Amino acid sequence: MNATPPAASFVAPGGAPLSAGSAGQVPPPPAPREPVAQAAGRSLGRLAARVLPPLVAVGLFLGLWQIAAAGHADGLPAPSAIWTDSSDIILHPFFDHGGVDKGLFWHVASSLSRVGVGFGLASAVGIGLGVLVGSSVWAHRGLDPIFQVLRTIPPLAWLPLSLAAFKEAQPSALFVIFITSIWPIIINTAVGVRNIPPDYVNVGRVLRLSPLEFFLKILLPSAAPYIFTGLRIGVGMAWLAIIASEMLLGGVGVGFFIWDQYNSSRISDIIVALVWVGMVGFALDRLVAFAGVLVSRGSAAS
């Protein structure tokens, strides 16, 4: 009786033996990696696509501004004149000679500290009221008309009332920030709460979640895009309110700096300060948007 011949075996390139039956299951060779130079070029191309358009737009804007202002010495200064007149505050924003004689960094930092306190209070109170108005029909009917009326009052219209109530500039500025930025937070939070899917609410009831657990596990993730949309609008309005109120209240702050330079007829310094205001406002918006992406796992508007 003939013995069955042993199965043929093969040796894989890595040294491991393979039987004839498994020879057809050899994994395919790994795909060749993209060359480093090609990957770097692709990354640089994506970066250029993001950076070049705004740089070109800014360059065209400055060029047109330079041409338009060149023949009008009594109007707004040209970009070249701004650099000549205000190079000191552009290059040295950190000086501190005491009092209000400070660099733009310290004025902006003082304004940001006020915005941080006022906007933080508005966020806490606004989200709480928004949850109440969004989850209760009676609260919505009673409070929503009041909110709709109060939110149309301009920020500076609150300033005389706040000065009469608090008698001091600092708490008055904080109140103006608070009362200006709270309305979009309330309204957007209420809309987000009302748009929570009913199935999510039913799951919370079945699991018998406590109010805190329902807020953290169901309400906040579901309403986060709406809440952070309100926060982004609110932080922008808070930044607008502090600049306007500081013009009248005085003290260290970018609003006071702008008003003081106007009284000194230093228009170039005002334009530099406005650039700082715009850049800081943009940074605040991006910061809140980034926080919204983290909390809502990418579903918040960016």
PDB file of C-alpha atoms in Angstrom, residues 3-225:
ATOM      1  CA  ALA A   3       1.890   5.947   1.572  1.00  0.00           C
ATOM      2  CA  THR A   4       0.317   9.304   0.973  1.00  0.00           C
ATOM      3  CA  PRO A   5       3.016  11.739  -0.034  1.00  0.00           C
ATOM      4  CA  PRO A   6       3.463  14.670   2.344  1.00  0.00           C
ATOM      5  CA  ALA A   7       1.988  17.952   1.319  1.00  0.00           C
ATOM      6  CA  ALA A   8       4.413  20.204  -0.436  1.00  0.00           C
ATOM      7  CA  SER A   9       5.549  23.158   1.569  1.00  0.00           C
ATOM      8  CA  PHE A  10       6.947  26.457   0.573  1.00  0.00           C
ATOM      9  CA  VAL A  11       8.842  29.158   2.375  1.00  0.00           C
ATOM     10  CA  ALA A  12       7.435  32.659   2.337  1.00  0.00           C
ATOM     11  CA  PRO A  13       9.747  35.605   1.761  1.00  0.00           C
ATOM     12  CA  GLY A  14       9.691  36.321   5.500  1.00  0.00           C
ATOM     13  CA  GLY A  15      10.866  32.812   6.338  1.00  0.00           C
ATOM     14  CA  ALA A  16       7.537  31.281   7.536  1.00  0.00           C
ATOM     15  CA  PRO A  17       6.610  27.938   5.872  1.00  0.00           C
ATOM     16  CA  LEU A  18       3.409  27.801   3.861  1.00  0.00           C
ATOM     17  CA  SER A  19       1.562  24.661   2.860  1.00  0.00           C
ATOM     18  CA  ALA A  20       0.309  24.065  -0.657  1.00  0.00           C
ATOM     19  CA  GLY A  21      -3.268  24.457   0.557  1.00  0.00           C
ATOM     20  CA  SER A  22      -2.626  27.908   1.930  1.00  0.00           C
ATOM     21  CA  ALA A  23      -0.483  29.103  -0.938  1.00  0.00           C
ATOM     22  CA  GLY A  24      -3.446  30.911  -2.474  1.00  0.00           C
ATOM     23  CA  GLN A  25      -4.023  32.885   0.699  1.00  0.00           C
ATOM     24  CA  VAL A  26      -0.689  34.706   0.735  1.00  0.00           C
ATOM     25  CA  PRO A  27      -1.428  38.351   1.599  1.00  0.00           C
ATOM     26  CA  PRO A  28      -0.716  40.811  -1.167  1.00  0.00           C
ATOM     27  CA  PRO A  29       2.425  42.890  -0.840  1.00  0.00           C
ATOM     28  CA  PRO A  30       1.916  46.241   0.945  1.00  0.00           C
ATOM     29  CA  ALA A  31       1.099  49.203  -1.221  1.00  0.00           C
ATOM     30  CA  PRO A  32       4.100  51.386  -1.929  1.00  0.00           C
ATOM     31  CA  ARG A  33       4.320  54.386   0.340  1.00  0.00           C
ATOM     32  CA  GLU A  34       3.934  57.857  -1.059  1.00  0.00           C
ATOM     33  CA  PRO A  35       7.327  59.527  -1.437  1.00  0.00           C
ATOM     34  CA  VAL A  36       8.105  62.056   1.275  1.00  0.00           C
ATOM     35  CA  ALA A  37       8.663  64.823  -1.231  1.00  0.00           C
ATOM     36  CA  GLN A  38       5.310  64.166  -2.885  1.00  0.00           C
ATOM     37  CA  ALA A  39       3.480  64.125   0.471  1.00  0.00           C
ATOM     38  CA  ALA A  40       5.184  67.363   1.513  1.00  0.00           C
ATOM     39  CA  GLY A  41       4.239  68.979  -1.772  1.00  0.00           C
ATOM     40  CA  ARG A  42       0.622  67.932  -1.311  1.00  0.00           C
ATOM     41  CA  SER A  43       0.555  69.418   2.216  1.00  0.00           C
ATOM     42  CA  LEU A  44       2.121  72.651   1.009  1.00  0.00           C
ATOM     43  CA  GLY A  45      -0.468  72.839  -1.751  1.00  0.00           C
ATOM     44  CA  ARG A  46      -3.335  72.545   0.736  1.00  0.00           C
ATOM     45  CA  LEU A  47      -1.712  75.170   2.980  1.00  0.00           C
ATOM     46  CA  ALA A  48      -1.248  77.525   0.052  1.00  0.00           C
ATOM     47  CA  ALA A  49      -4.889  77.081  -0.967  1.00  0.00           C
ATOM     48  CA  ARG A  50      -5.927  78.302   2.493  1.00  0.00           C
ATOM     49  CA  VAL A  51      -3.355  81.063   3.011  1.00  0.00           C
ATOM     50  CA  LEU A  52      -2.866  82.625  -0.410  1.00  0.00           C
ATOM     51  CA  PRO A  53      -6.453  83.795  -1.117  1.00  0.00           C
ATOM     52  CA  PRO A  54      -6.740  85.954   2.056  1.00  0.00           C
ATOM     53  CA  LEU A  55      -3.192  87.263   1.557  1.00  0.00           C
ATOM     54  CA  VAL A  56      -3.985  88.254  -2.018  1.00  0.00           C
ATOM     55  CA  ALA A  57      -7.252  89.879  -0.925  1.00  0.00           C
ATOM     56  CA  VAL A  58      -5.509  91.854   1.836  1.00  0.00           C
ATOM     57  CA  GLY A  59      -2.744  92.909  -0.558  1.00  0.00           C
ATOM     58  CA  LEU A  60      -5.263  94.140  -3.127  1.00  0.00           C
ATOM     59  CA  PHE A  61      -7.209  95.990  -0.436  1.00  0.00           C
ATOM     60  CA  LEU A  62      -4.094  97.731   0.880  1.00  0.00           C
ATOM     61  CA  GLY A  63      -2.987  98.593  -2.642  1.00  0.00           C
ATOM     62  CA  LEU A  64      -6.334 100.154  -3.541  1.00  0.00           C
ATOM     63  CA  TRP A  65      -6.373 101.981  -0.204  1.00  0.00           C
ATOM     64  CA  GLN A  66      -2.870 103.349  -0.864  1.00  0.00           C
ATOM     65  CA  ILE A  67      -3.879 104.582  -4.323  1.00  0.00           C
ATOM     66  CA  ALA A  68      -7.169 106.114  -3.135  1.00  0.00           C
ATOM     67  CA  ALA A  69      -5.607 107.911  -0.157  1.00  0.00           C
ATOM     68  CA  ALA A  70      -2.455 109.099  -1.895  1.00  0.00           C
ATOM     69  CA  GLY A  71      -4.012 112.279  -3.269  1.00  0.00           C
ATOM     70  CA  HIS A  72      -6.115 113.142  -0.200  1.00  0.00           C
ATOM     71  CA  ALA A  73      -3.852 114.294   2.614  1.00  0.00           C
ATOM     72  CA  ASP A  74      -6.789 115.528   4.720  1.00  0.00           C
ATOM     73  CA  GLY A  75      -8.704 112.230   4.636  1.00  0.00           C
ATOM     74  CA  LEU A  76      -7.881 108.819   6.020  1.00  0.00           C
ATOM     75  CA  PRO A  77      -4.127 108.145   6.033  1.00  0.00           C
ATOM     76  CA  ALA A  78      -2.677 105.703   3.519  1.00  0.00           C
ATOM     77  CA  PRO A  79      -1.137 102.436   4.792  1.00  0.00           C
ATOM     78  CA  SER A  80       2.346 103.846   4.279  1.00  0.00           C
ATOM     79  CA  ALA A  81       1.442 106.924   6.350  1.00  0.00           C
ATOM     80  CA  ILE A  82       0.006 104.711   9.089  1.00  0.00           C
ATOM     81  CA  TRP A  83       3.293 102.842   9.326  1.00  0.00           C
ATOM     82  CA  THR A  84       5.222 106.129   9.489  1.00  0.00           C
ATOM     83  CA  ASP A  85       2.954 107.665  12.139  1.00  0.00           C
ATOM     84  CA  SER A  86       2.267 104.589  14.304  1.00  0.00           C
ATOM     85  CA  SER A  87       5.283 102.342  13.957  1.00  0.00           C
ATOM     86  CA  ASP A  88       6.043 102.773  17.681  1.00  0.00           C
ATOM     87  CA  ILE A  89       2.733 101.320  18.900  1.00  0.00           C
ATOM     88  CA  ILE A  90       2.863  98.639  16.200  1.00  0.00           C
ATOM     89  CA  LEU A  91       6.347  97.429  17.112  1.00  0.00           C
ATOM     90  CA  HIS A  92       6.139  98.020  20.886  1.00  0.00           C
ATOM     91  CA  PRO A  93       2.700  96.951  22.169  1.00  0.00           C
ATOM     92  CA  PHE A  94       4.010  95.869  25.615  1.00  0.00           C
ATOM     93  CA  PHE A  95       5.347  99.114  27.085  1.00  0.00           C
ATOM     94  CA  ASP A  96       3.888 100.342  30.383  1.00  0.00           C
ATOM     95  CA  HIS A  97       4.681 103.855  31.584  1.00  0.00           C
ATOM     96  CA  GLY A  98       2.038 103.844  34.296  1.00  0.00           C
ATOM     97  CA  GLY A  99      -1.561 105.070  34.355  1.00  0.00           C
ATOM     98  CA  VAL A 100      -3.227 104.876  30.974  1.00  0.00           C
ATOM     99  CA  ASP A 101       0.071 105.304  29.099  1.00  0.00           C
ATOM    100  CA  LYS A 102       0.365 101.673  28.081  1.00  0.00           C
ATOM    101  CA  GLY A 103       0.883  99.647  24.937  1.00  0.00           C
ATOM    102  CA  LEU A 104      -2.036  98.255  22.992  1.00  0.00           C
ATOM    103  CA  PHE A 105      -1.497  94.793  24.430  1.00  0.00           C
ATOM    104  CA  TRP A 106      -2.348  95.985  27.945  1.00  0.00           C
ATOM    105  CA  HIS A 107      -5.408  97.906  26.775  1.00  0.00           C
ATOM    106  CA  VAL A 108      -6.679  94.837  24.937  1.00  0.00           C
ATOM    107  CA  ALA A 109      -5.881  92.598  27.910  1.00  0.00           C
ATOM    108  CA  SER A 110      -7.880  94.873  30.224  1.00  0.00           C
ATOM    109  CA  SER A 111     -10.848  94.811  27.862  1.00  0.00           C
ATOM    110  CA  LEU A 112     -10.608  91.022  27.548  1.00  0.00           C
ATOM    111  CA  SER A 113     -10.656  90.603  31.322  1.00  0.00           C
ATOM    112  CA  ARG A 114     -13.935  92.542  31.505  1.00  0.00           C
ATOM    113  CA  VAL A 115     -15.382  90.550  28.617  1.00  0.00           C
ATOM    114  CA  GLY A 116     -14.364  87.296  30.272  1.00  0.00           C
ATOM    115  CA  VAL A 117     -16.247  88.106  33.476  1.00  0.00           C
ATOM    116  CA  GLY A 118     -19.343  89.584  31.844  1.00  0.00           C
ATOM    117  CA  PHE A 119     -19.607  86.965  29.107  1.00  0.00           C
ATOM    118  CA  GLY A 120     -18.996  84.128  31.573  1.00  0.00           C
ATOM    119  CA  LEU A 121     -21.909  85.296  33.722  1.00  0.00           C
ATOM    120  CA  ALA A 122     -24.093  85.763  30.636  1.00  0.00           C
ATOM    121  CA  SER A 123     -23.248  82.242  29.430  1.00  0.00           C
ATOM    122  CA  ALA A 124     -24.165  80.593  32.729  1.00  0.00           C
ATOM    123  CA  VAL A 125     -27.403  82.538  33.192  1.00  0.00           C
ATOM    124  CA  GLY A 126     -28.316  82.451  29.501  1.00  0.00           C
ATOM    125  CA  ILE A 127     -27.952  78.675  29.134  1.00  0.00           C
ATOM    126  CA  GLY A 128     -29.991  78.149  32.311  1.00  0.00           C
ATOM    127  CA  LEU A 129     -32.787  80.434  31.167  1.00  0.00           C
ATOM    128  CA  GLY A 130     -32.655  78.949  27.668  1.00  0.00           C
ATOM    129  CA  VAL A 131     -33.122  75.438  29.040  1.00  0.00           C
ATOM    130  CA  LEU A 132     -36.072  76.671  31.137  1.00  0.00           C
ATOM    131  CA  VAL A 133     -37.740  78.493  28.246  1.00  0.00           C
ATOM    132  CA  GLY A 134     -37.103  75.626  25.830  1.00  0.00           C
ATOM    133  CA  SER A 135     -38.426  72.884  28.109  1.00  0.00           C
ATOM    134  CA  SER A 136     -41.454  74.657  29.632  1.00  0.00           C
ATOM    135  CA  VAL A 137     -44.357  75.937  27.561  1.00  0.00           C
ATOM    136  CA  TRP A 138     -45.472  78.278  30.344  1.00  0.00           C
ATOM    137  CA  ALA A 139     -41.987  79.731  30.765  1.00  0.00           C
ATOM    138  CA  HIS A 140     -41.781  80.288  27.016  1.00  0.00           C
ATOM    139  CA  ARG A 141     -45.119  82.077  26.913  1.00  0.00           C
ATOM    140  CA  GLY A 142     -44.280  84.262  29.890  1.00  0.00           C
ATOM    141  CA  LEU A 143     -40.618  85.112  29.290  1.00  0.00           C
ATOM    142  CA  ASP A 144     -40.085  85.026  25.532  1.00  0.00           C
ATOM    143  CA  PRO A 145     -41.977  88.303  24.816  1.00  0.00           C
ATOM    144  CA  ILE A 146     -39.912  90.052  27.499  1.00  0.00           C
ATOM    145  CA  PHE A 147     -36.666  88.732  26.033  1.00  0.00           C
ATOM    146  CA  GLN A 148     -37.665  89.794  22.523  1.00  0.00           C
ATOM    147  CA  VAL A 149     -38.283  93.360  23.721  1.00  0.00           C
ATOM    148  CA  LEU A 150     -35.126  93.679  25.841  1.00  0.00           C
ATOM    149  CA  ARG A 151     -32.785  92.259  23.208  1.00  0.00           C
ATOM    150  CA  THR A 152     -33.560  95.134  20.818  1.00  0.00           C
ATOM    151  CA  ILE A 153     -32.212  97.782  23.228  1.00  0.00           C
ATOM    152  CA  PRO A 154     -28.784  99.055  22.046  1.00  0.00           C
ATOM    153  CA  PRO A 155     -25.832  98.354  24.364  1.00  0.00           C
ATOM    154  CA  LEU A 156     -25.049 101.994  25.115  1.00  0.00           C
ATOM    155  CA  ALA A 157     -28.650 102.653  26.121  1.00  0.00           C
ATOM    156  CA  TRP A 158     -28.013 100.455  29.178  1.00  0.00           C
ATOM    157  CA  LEU A 159     -24.982 102.473  30.262  1.00  0.00           C
ATOM    158  CA  PRO A 160     -26.747 105.396  32.033  1.00  0.00           C
ATOM    159  CA  LEU A 161     -28.987 102.936  33.876  1.00  0.00           C
ATOM    160  CA  SER A 162     -26.036 100.816  34.966  1.00  0.00           C
ATOM    161  CA  LEU A 163     -24.105 103.888  36.152  1.00  0.00           C
ATOM    162  CA  ALA A 164     -27.119 105.025  38.155  1.00  0.00           C
ATOM    163  CA  ALA A 165     -27.455 101.585  39.733  1.00  0.00           C
ATOM    164  CA  PHE A 166     -23.804 100.693  40.434  1.00  0.00           C
ATOM    165  CA  LYS A 167     -22.212 104.174  40.796  1.00  0.00           C
ATOM    166  CA  GLU A 168     -18.870 102.828  39.470  1.00  0.00           C
ATOM    167  CA  ALA A 169     -17.386 102.295  36.029  1.00  0.00           C
ATOM    168  CA  GLN A 170     -16.168  98.696  36.380  1.00  0.00           C
ATOM    169  CA  PRO A 171     -19.446  97.021  37.449  1.00  0.00           C
ATOM    170  CA  SER A 172     -21.317  99.219  34.972  1.00  0.00           C
ATOM    171  CA  ALA A 173     -19.163  97.909  32.111  1.00  0.00           C
ATOM    172  CA  LEU A 174     -19.679  94.326  33.274  1.00  0.00           C
ATOM    173  CA  PHE A 175     -23.439  94.844  33.375  1.00  0.00           C
ATOM    174  CA  VAL A 176     -23.464  96.248  29.839  1.00  0.00           C
ATOM    175  CA  ILE A 177     -21.514  93.210  28.598  1.00  0.00           C
ATOM    176  CA  PHE A 178     -23.830  90.851  30.443  1.00  0.00           C
ATOM    177  CA  ILE A 179     -27.101  92.407  29.299  1.00  0.00           C
ATOM    178  CA  THR A 180     -25.905  92.718  25.698  1.00  0.00           C
ATOM    179  CA  SER A 181     -24.574  89.194  25.183  1.00  0.00           C
ATOM    180  CA  ILE A 182     -27.164  87.158  27.080  1.00  0.00           C
ATOM    181  CA  TRP A 183     -30.056  87.342  24.596  1.00  0.00           C
ATOM    182  CA  PRO A 184     -28.636  85.273  21.693  1.00  0.00           C
ATOM    183  CA  ILE A 185     -27.504  82.664  24.228  1.00  0.00           C
ATOM    184  CA  ILE A 186     -31.001  82.361  25.702  1.00  0.00           C
ATOM    185  CA  ILE A 187     -32.780  82.267  22.359  1.00  0.00           C
ATOM    186  CA  ASN A 188     -30.468  79.760  20.663  1.00  0.00           C
ATOM    187  CA  THR A 189     -30.375  77.489  23.705  1.00  0.00           C
ATOM    188  CA  ALA A 190     -34.178  77.478  23.881  1.00  0.00           C
ATOM    189  CA  VAL A 191     -34.400  76.575  20.189  1.00  0.00           C
ATOM    190  CA  GLY A 192     -31.889  73.767  20.686  1.00  0.00           C
ATOM    191  CA  VAL A 193     -33.814  72.331  23.636  1.00  0.00           C
ATOM    192  CA  ARG A 194     -37.092  72.403  21.715  1.00  0.00           C
ATOM    193  CA  ASN A 195     -35.433  70.522  18.831  1.00  0.00           C
ATOM    194  CA  ILE A 196     -34.228  67.564  20.924  1.00  0.00           C
ATOM    195  CA  PRO A 197     -35.688  64.404  19.289  1.00  0.00           C
ATOM    196  CA  PRO A 198     -38.601  63.001  21.338  1.00  0.00           C
ATOM    197  CA  ASP A 199     -36.994  59.555  21.272  1.00  0.00           C
ATOM    198  CA  TYR A 200     -34.031  60.924  23.255  1.00  0.00           C
ATOM    199  CA  VAL A 201     -36.395  62.341  25.872  1.00  0.00           C
ATOM    200  CA  ASN A 202     -38.225  59.011  26.106  1.00  0.00           C
ATOM    201  CA  VAL A 203     -34.939  57.150  26.579  1.00  0.00           C
ATOM    202  CA  GLY A 204     -34.105  59.465  29.468  1.00  0.00           C
ATOM    203  CA  ARG A 205     -37.461  58.710  31.076  1.00  0.00           C
ATOM    204  CA  VAL A 206     -37.067  54.971  30.623  1.00  0.00           C
ATOM    205  CA  LEU A 207     -33.603  55.040  32.176  1.00  0.00           C
ATOM    206  CA  ARG A 208     -34.897  57.328  34.950  1.00  0.00           C
ATOM    207  CA  LEU A 209     -32.046  59.761  34.555  1.00  0.00           C
ATOM    208  CA  SER A 210     -31.708  62.476  37.133  1.00  0.00           C
ATOM    209  CA  PRO A 211     -32.009  66.100  35.900  1.00  0.00           C
ATOM    210  CA  LEU A 212     -28.212  66.475  35.981  1.00  0.00           C
ATOM    211  CA  GLU A 213     -27.677  63.202  34.093  1.00  0.00           C
ATOM    212  CA  PHE A 214     -30.322  64.165  31.525  1.00  0.00           C
ATOM    213  CA  PHE A 215     -28.611  67.538  31.018  1.00  0.00           C
ATOM    214  CA  LEU A 216     -25.116  66.071  30.604  1.00  0.00           C
ATOM    215  CA  LYS A 217     -25.955  62.936  28.589  1.00  0.00           C
ATOM    216  CA  ILE A 218     -28.912  63.973  26.434  1.00  0.00           C
ATOM    217  CA  LEU A 219     -29.698  67.679  26.454  1.00  0.00           C
ATOM    218  CA  LEU A 220     -26.181  69.100  26.167  1.00  0.00           C
ATOM    219  CA  PRO A 221     -24.968  66.827  23.313  1.00  0.00           C
ATOM    220  CA  SER A 222     -28.226  67.309  21.380  1.00  0.00           C
ATOM    221  CA  ALA A 223     -28.519  71.090  21.833  1.00  0.00           C
ATOM    222  CA  ALA A 224     -24.775  71.856  21.715  1.00  0.00           C
ATOM    223  CA  PRO A 225     -24.760  73.151  18.096  1.00  0.00           C
TER     224      PRO A 225
END
